[in-house]
Amino acid sequence: MKLDLSFYTRENVVQISKELLGKALCTNIGGNVTEAIITETEAYAGVTDKASHAYGGRRTKRTEIMFSKGGHAYIYLCYGMYSLFNVVTNVENIPHAVLIRGAVALSGIKTMLERTGNKKFTNELLAGPGKLSKALGLHFSLTGISLLHNTVWIEDKDIMVYPENILATPRIGIDYAAEDALLPYRFVAKQNFNIVPH
DNA sequence: CGGCCGATCCACT
DNA sequence: GTGGATCGGCCGA
């Protein structure tokens, strides 16, 4: 079932990042439905987190959506060519977010291959935040969209991720964040989800 | 208004 | 393992 507002508005973004492992990120764009099981996330803890775009309360047109209540998408352009998808969490004016960094395909493979230009399916199809967004059709122009509606949403498919299978590491690509670069805010599910894509 | 650079990826060595 | 692609956002002047 689809995750509701109460999932997203909780205050512990690290906990939410772990809980998003094993959940299904789903899109329905132009009638093309794609679903993927989330396997890698990163927590961004708002105004006190030097790695966050909202660090220090920086509030711009781009980051504004992070200051809304949980349950929205923050999608921005990185390196001029990649859209990176984040889930906004916590309540209004607390700009927490979770970056979705990796997933495994569950359905809509044909659409994903068309979007990425790949000839055939591999396990690398959704390995990486830029690739994942491209395959799922999460263009940065969709930033701000609600995750409680029927274009982009996240479902609980009753897939269990055991705590001992969650690897915590420092986040990727944030060397500029000084001491916060060392925080173990990246989470990887080291588990075979036994997905049979269709 | 100019300049710098990023929560990346892939081709090539 | 490394460097180039590529451009919107952000900051300082």
Short mmCIF file of C-alpha atoms (C1' of nucleotides) in Angstrom, two decimals:
data_model
loop_
_atom_site.label_atom_id
_atom_site.label_comp_id
_atom_site.label_asym_id
_atom_site.label_seq_id
_atom_site.Cartn_x
_atom_site.Cartn_y
_atom_site.Cartn_z
CA MET A 1 0.00 0.00 0.00
CA LYS A 2 1.00 3.59 -0.66
CA LEU A 3 2.92 5.35 2.11
CA ASP A 4 0.84 8.16 3.60
CA LEU A 5 1.56 11.57 5.09
CA SER A 6 2.29 10.18 8.58
CA PHE A 7 5.27 8.21 7.21
CA TYR A 8 6.91 11.30 5.76
CA THR A 9 6.28 13.88 8.48
CA ARG A 10 8.21 12.04 11.20
CA GLU A 11 11.26 13.80 12.62
CA ASN A 12 14.00 11.15 12.36
CA VAL A 13 15.30 11.38 8.80
CA VAL A 14 17.97 8.74 9.45
CA GLN A 15 15.30 6.28 10.57
CA ILE A 16 13.16 7.11 7.53
CA SER A 17 16.18 6.58 5.25
CA LYS A 18 16.59 3.05 6.61
CA GLU A 19 12.88 2.32 6.38
CA LEU A 20 12.78 3.37 2.72
CA LEU A 21 15.04 0.42 1.88
CA GLY A 22 12.83 -2.31 0.43
CA LYS A 23 9.99 0.09 -0.38
CA ALA A 24 8.84 0.50 -3.99
CA LEU A 25 9.39 3.82 -5.77
CA CYS A 26 6.66 4.06 -8.40
CA THR A 27 5.89 6.44 -11.26
CA ASN A 28 3.05 6.74 -13.72
CA ILE A 29 4.14 9.21 -16.37
CA GLY A 30 1.99 9.45 -19.47
CA GLY A 31 0.43 6.10 -18.61
CA ASN A 32 3.81 4.36 -18.42
CA VAL A 33 4.05 2.71 -15.00
CA THR A 34 7.47 1.84 -13.56
CA GLU A 35 8.26 0.40 -10.14
CA ALA A 36 11.59 -0.21 -8.40
CA ILE A 37 12.65 -1.53 -5.00
CA ILE A 38 14.84 1.00 -3.19
CA THR A 39 18.24 -0.41 -2.18
CA GLU A 40 20.32 2.66 -1.35
CA THR A 41 19.48 5.95 0.39
CA GLU A 42 21.15 8.93 2.03
CA ALA A 43 19.81 11.13 4.82
CA TYR A 44 20.19 14.94 4.65
CA ALA A 45 19.46 16.49 8.01
CA GLY A 46 18.55 20.05 7.12
CA VAL A 47 19.91 23.32 8.50
CA THR A 48 22.58 21.75 10.73
CA ASP A 49 23.92 19.39 8.05
CA LYS A 50 26.74 20.90 5.99
CA ALA A 51 26.07 18.45 3.16
CA SER A 52 22.45 19.59 2.77
CA HIS A 53 21.38 22.15 0.20
CA ALA A 54 19.36 23.68 3.04
CA TYR A 55 22.35 24.02 5.38
CA GLY A 56 22.22 27.14 7.51
CA GLY A 57 18.59 27.68 6.55
CA ARG A 58 19.52 28.54 2.96
CA ARG A 59 16.19 29.08 1.32
CA THR A 60 16.14 29.64 -2.44
CA LYS A 61 13.73 28.98 -5.27
CA ARG A 62 15.38 25.59 -5.75
CA THR A 63 15.46 24.49 -2.11
CA GLU A 64 12.09 25.97 -1.16
CA ILE A 65 10.32 22.63 -1.53
CA MET A 66 12.48 21.10 1.20
CA PHE A 67 10.89 23.54 3.63
CA SER A 68 7.42 22.21 2.86
CA LYS A 69 5.94 19.37 4.91
CA GLY A 70 7.07 15.80 4.22
CA GLY A 71 5.70 13.85 1.29
CA HIS A 72 6.97 16.00 -1.57
CA ALA A 73 9.70 15.33 -4.15
CA TYR A 74 12.84 17.48 -4.30
CA ILE A 75 14.44 16.82 -7.68
CA TYR A 76 17.35 18.94 -8.88
CA LEU A 77 19.80 19.00 -11.75
CA CYS A 78 23.32 17.78 -10.98
CA TYR A 79 26.40 18.19 -13.21
CA GLY A 80 24.23 19.77 -15.86
CA MET A 81 22.69 16.48 -16.94
CA TYR A 82 21.41 14.32 -14.12
CA SER A 83 18.20 14.67 -12.14
CA LEU A 84 18.60 13.54 -8.53
CA PHE A 85 15.47 12.46 -6.65
CA ASN A 86 14.91 13.20 -2.96
CA VAL A 87 12.02 12.54 -0.60
CA VAL A 88 11.18 15.54 1.59
CA THR A 89 10.52 14.56 5.22
CA ASN A 90 9.62 16.13 8.58
CA VAL A 91 7.13 18.95 9.12
CA GLU A 92 6.89 22.33 7.45
CA ASN A 93 9.97 24.56 7.88
CA ILE A 94 12.27 21.66 8.79
CA PRO A 95 14.04 20.88 5.47
CA HIS A 96 14.98 17.23 5.86
CA ALA A 97 15.31 14.99 2.80
CA VAL A 98 16.33 11.49 1.72
CA LEU A 99 18.27 11.02 -1.53
CA ILE A 100 17.37 7.81 -3.35
CA ARG A 101 20.65 6.46 -4.76
CA GLY A 102 19.88 2.98 -6.00
CA ALA A 103 17.11 0.47 -6.71
CA VAL A 104 16.27 -2.77 -8.48
CA ALA A 105 13.63 -2.87 -11.20
CA LEU A 106 10.29 -4.44 -10.35
CA SER A 107 8.05 -3.60 -13.31
CA GLY A 108 7.97 -1.38 -16.37
CA ILE A 109 11.32 -2.68 -17.66
CA LYS A 110 10.45 -1.92 -21.28
CA THR A 111 9.76 1.73 -20.45
CA MET A 112 12.97 1.96 -18.41
CA LEU A 113 15.05 0.58 -21.29
CA GLU A 114 13.45 3.05 -23.70
CA ARG A 115 14.18 5.98 -21.39
CA THR A 116 17.80 5.04 -20.78
CA GLY A 117 18.58 3.84 -24.30
CA ASN A 118 19.81 0.52 -22.94
CA LYS A 119 19.40 -2.49 -25.24
CA LYS A 120 18.95 -5.10 -22.55
CA PHE A 121 18.23 -5.36 -18.85
CA THR A 122 21.10 -5.58 -16.36
CA ASN A 123 21.34 -5.19 -12.61
CA GLU A 124 23.12 -1.88 -13.20
CA LEU A 125 20.02 -0.29 -14.74
CA LEU A 126 19.02 1.55 -11.55
CA ALA A 127 22.40 1.55 -9.76
CA GLY A 128 23.07 5.24 -9.15
CA PRO A 129 20.90 8.28 -8.51
CA GLY A 130 21.21 9.76 -12.01
CA LYS A 131 20.46 6.48 -13.78
CA LEU A 132 17.57 5.70 -11.47
CA SER A 133 15.90 9.03 -12.09
CA LYS A 134 16.32 8.71 -15.84
CA ALA A 135 14.84 5.19 -15.95
CA LEU A 136 11.87 6.15 -13.77
CA GLY A 137 11.19 9.38 -15.68
CA LEU A 138 11.97 11.58 -12.67
CA HIS A 139 13.01 14.71 -14.55
CA PHE A 140 13.95 17.71 -12.43
CA SER A 141 11.00 19.62 -13.87
CA LEU A 142 8.82 17.39 -11.63
CA THR A 143 10.37 18.83 -8.48
CA GLY A 144 7.77 19.74 -5.86
CA ILE A 145 5.30 17.05 -6.88
CA SER A 146 3.33 15.37 -4.07
CA LEU A 147 4.14 11.74 -3.28
CA LEU A 148 0.58 11.25 -2.04
CA HIS A 149 -0.93 11.46 -5.53
CA ASN A 150 -0.76 9.20 -8.58
CA THR A 151 2.23 10.34 -10.63
CA VAL A 152 5.12 9.64 -8.24
CA TRP A 153 4.62 7.66 -5.04
CA ILE A 154 6.18 5.07 -2.75
CA GLU A 155 4.57 1.77 -1.76
CA ASP A 156 5.10 -0.72 1.00
CA LYS A 157 5.09 -4.11 -0.74
CA ASP A 158 5.64 -6.07 2.49
CA ILE A 159 9.28 -6.65 1.57
CA MET A 160 11.29 -7.14 4.74
CA VAL A 161 14.79 -5.67 5.08
CA TYR A 162 16.55 -7.05 8.12
CA PRO A 163 18.60 -4.60 10.22
CA GLU A 164 21.69 -6.80 9.96
CA ASN A 165 21.49 -6.42 6.17
CA ILE A 166 21.69 -2.63 6.28
CA LEU A 167 25.18 -1.27 5.69
CA ALA A 168 25.80 2.30 6.91
CA THR A 169 28.62 4.37 5.35
CA PRO A 170 29.52 8.04 4.82
CA ARG A 171 27.67 9.79 2.02
CA ILE A 172 28.98 10.04 -1.53
CA GLY A 173 30.32 13.16 -3.23
CA ILE A 174 30.07 15.57 -0.31
CA ASP A 175 33.72 16.12 0.62
CA TYR A 176 32.98 19.83 0.97
CA ALA A 177 30.83 19.13 4.05
CA ALA A 178 33.78 19.13 6.48
CA GLU A 179 33.12 17.03 9.58
CA ASP A 180 29.61 16.17 8.40
CA ALA A 181 31.14 14.27 5.47
CA LEU A 182 32.02 11.56 8.00
CA LEU A 183 28.48 10.96 9.26
CA PRO A 184 27.21 7.41 8.51
CA TYR A 185 24.12 8.66 6.71
CA ARG A 186 24.27 6.42 3.64
CA PHE A 187 22.38 3.16 3.85
CA VAL A 188 22.68 0.17 1.52
CA ALA A 189 20.50 -2.94 1.67
CA LYS A 190 22.83 -5.92 1.34
CA GLN A 191 20.08 -8.32 0.51
CA ASN A 192 18.92 -10.31 -2.49
CA PHE A 193 15.38 -9.17 -3.15
CA ASN A 194 14.74 -12.07 -5.52
CA ILE A 195 12.88 -9.83 -7.88
CA VAL A 196 11.67 -11.35 -11.12
CA PRO A 197 11.21 -8.25 -13.32
CA HIS A 198 8.33 -8.13 -15.74
"C1'" DC B 1 26.56 39.96 -14.56
"C1'" DG B 2 30.45 36.69 -14.45
"C1'" DG B 3 32.51 32.73 -12.68
"C1'" DC B 4 32.59 28.66 -10.30
"C1'" DC B 5 31.05 24.10 -9.37
"C1'" DG B 6 28.12 20.13 -8.18
"C1'" DA B 7 24.28 14.58 -3.53
"C1'" DT B 8 27.14 11.76 -11.57
"C1'" DC B 9 28.17 8.73 -15.30
"C1'" DC B 10 30.70 6.56 -18.90
"C1'" DA B 11 34.26 5.98 -22.28
"C1'" DC B 12 38.75 5.29 -22.55
"C1'" DT B 13 43.43 4.06 -20.97
"C1'" DG C 1 41.67 5.15 -12.36
"C1'" DT C 2 40.75 9.19 -14.66
"C1'" DG C 3 39.01 13.09 -17.16
"C1'" DG C 4 35.40 15.21 -19.96
"C1'" DA C 5 30.52 16.24 -20.65
"C1'" DT C 6 27.25 20.02 -19.64
"C1'" DC C 7 24.20 23.78 -17.46
"C1'" DG C 8 21.26 25.65 -13.72
"C1'" DG C 9 21.90 27.55 -9.33
"C1'" DC C 10 24.29 30.22 -6.25
"C1'" DC C 11 27.30 33.78 -4.68
"C1'" DG C 12 29.97 37.81 -4.75
"C1'" DA C 13 30.71 42.20 -6.89
#
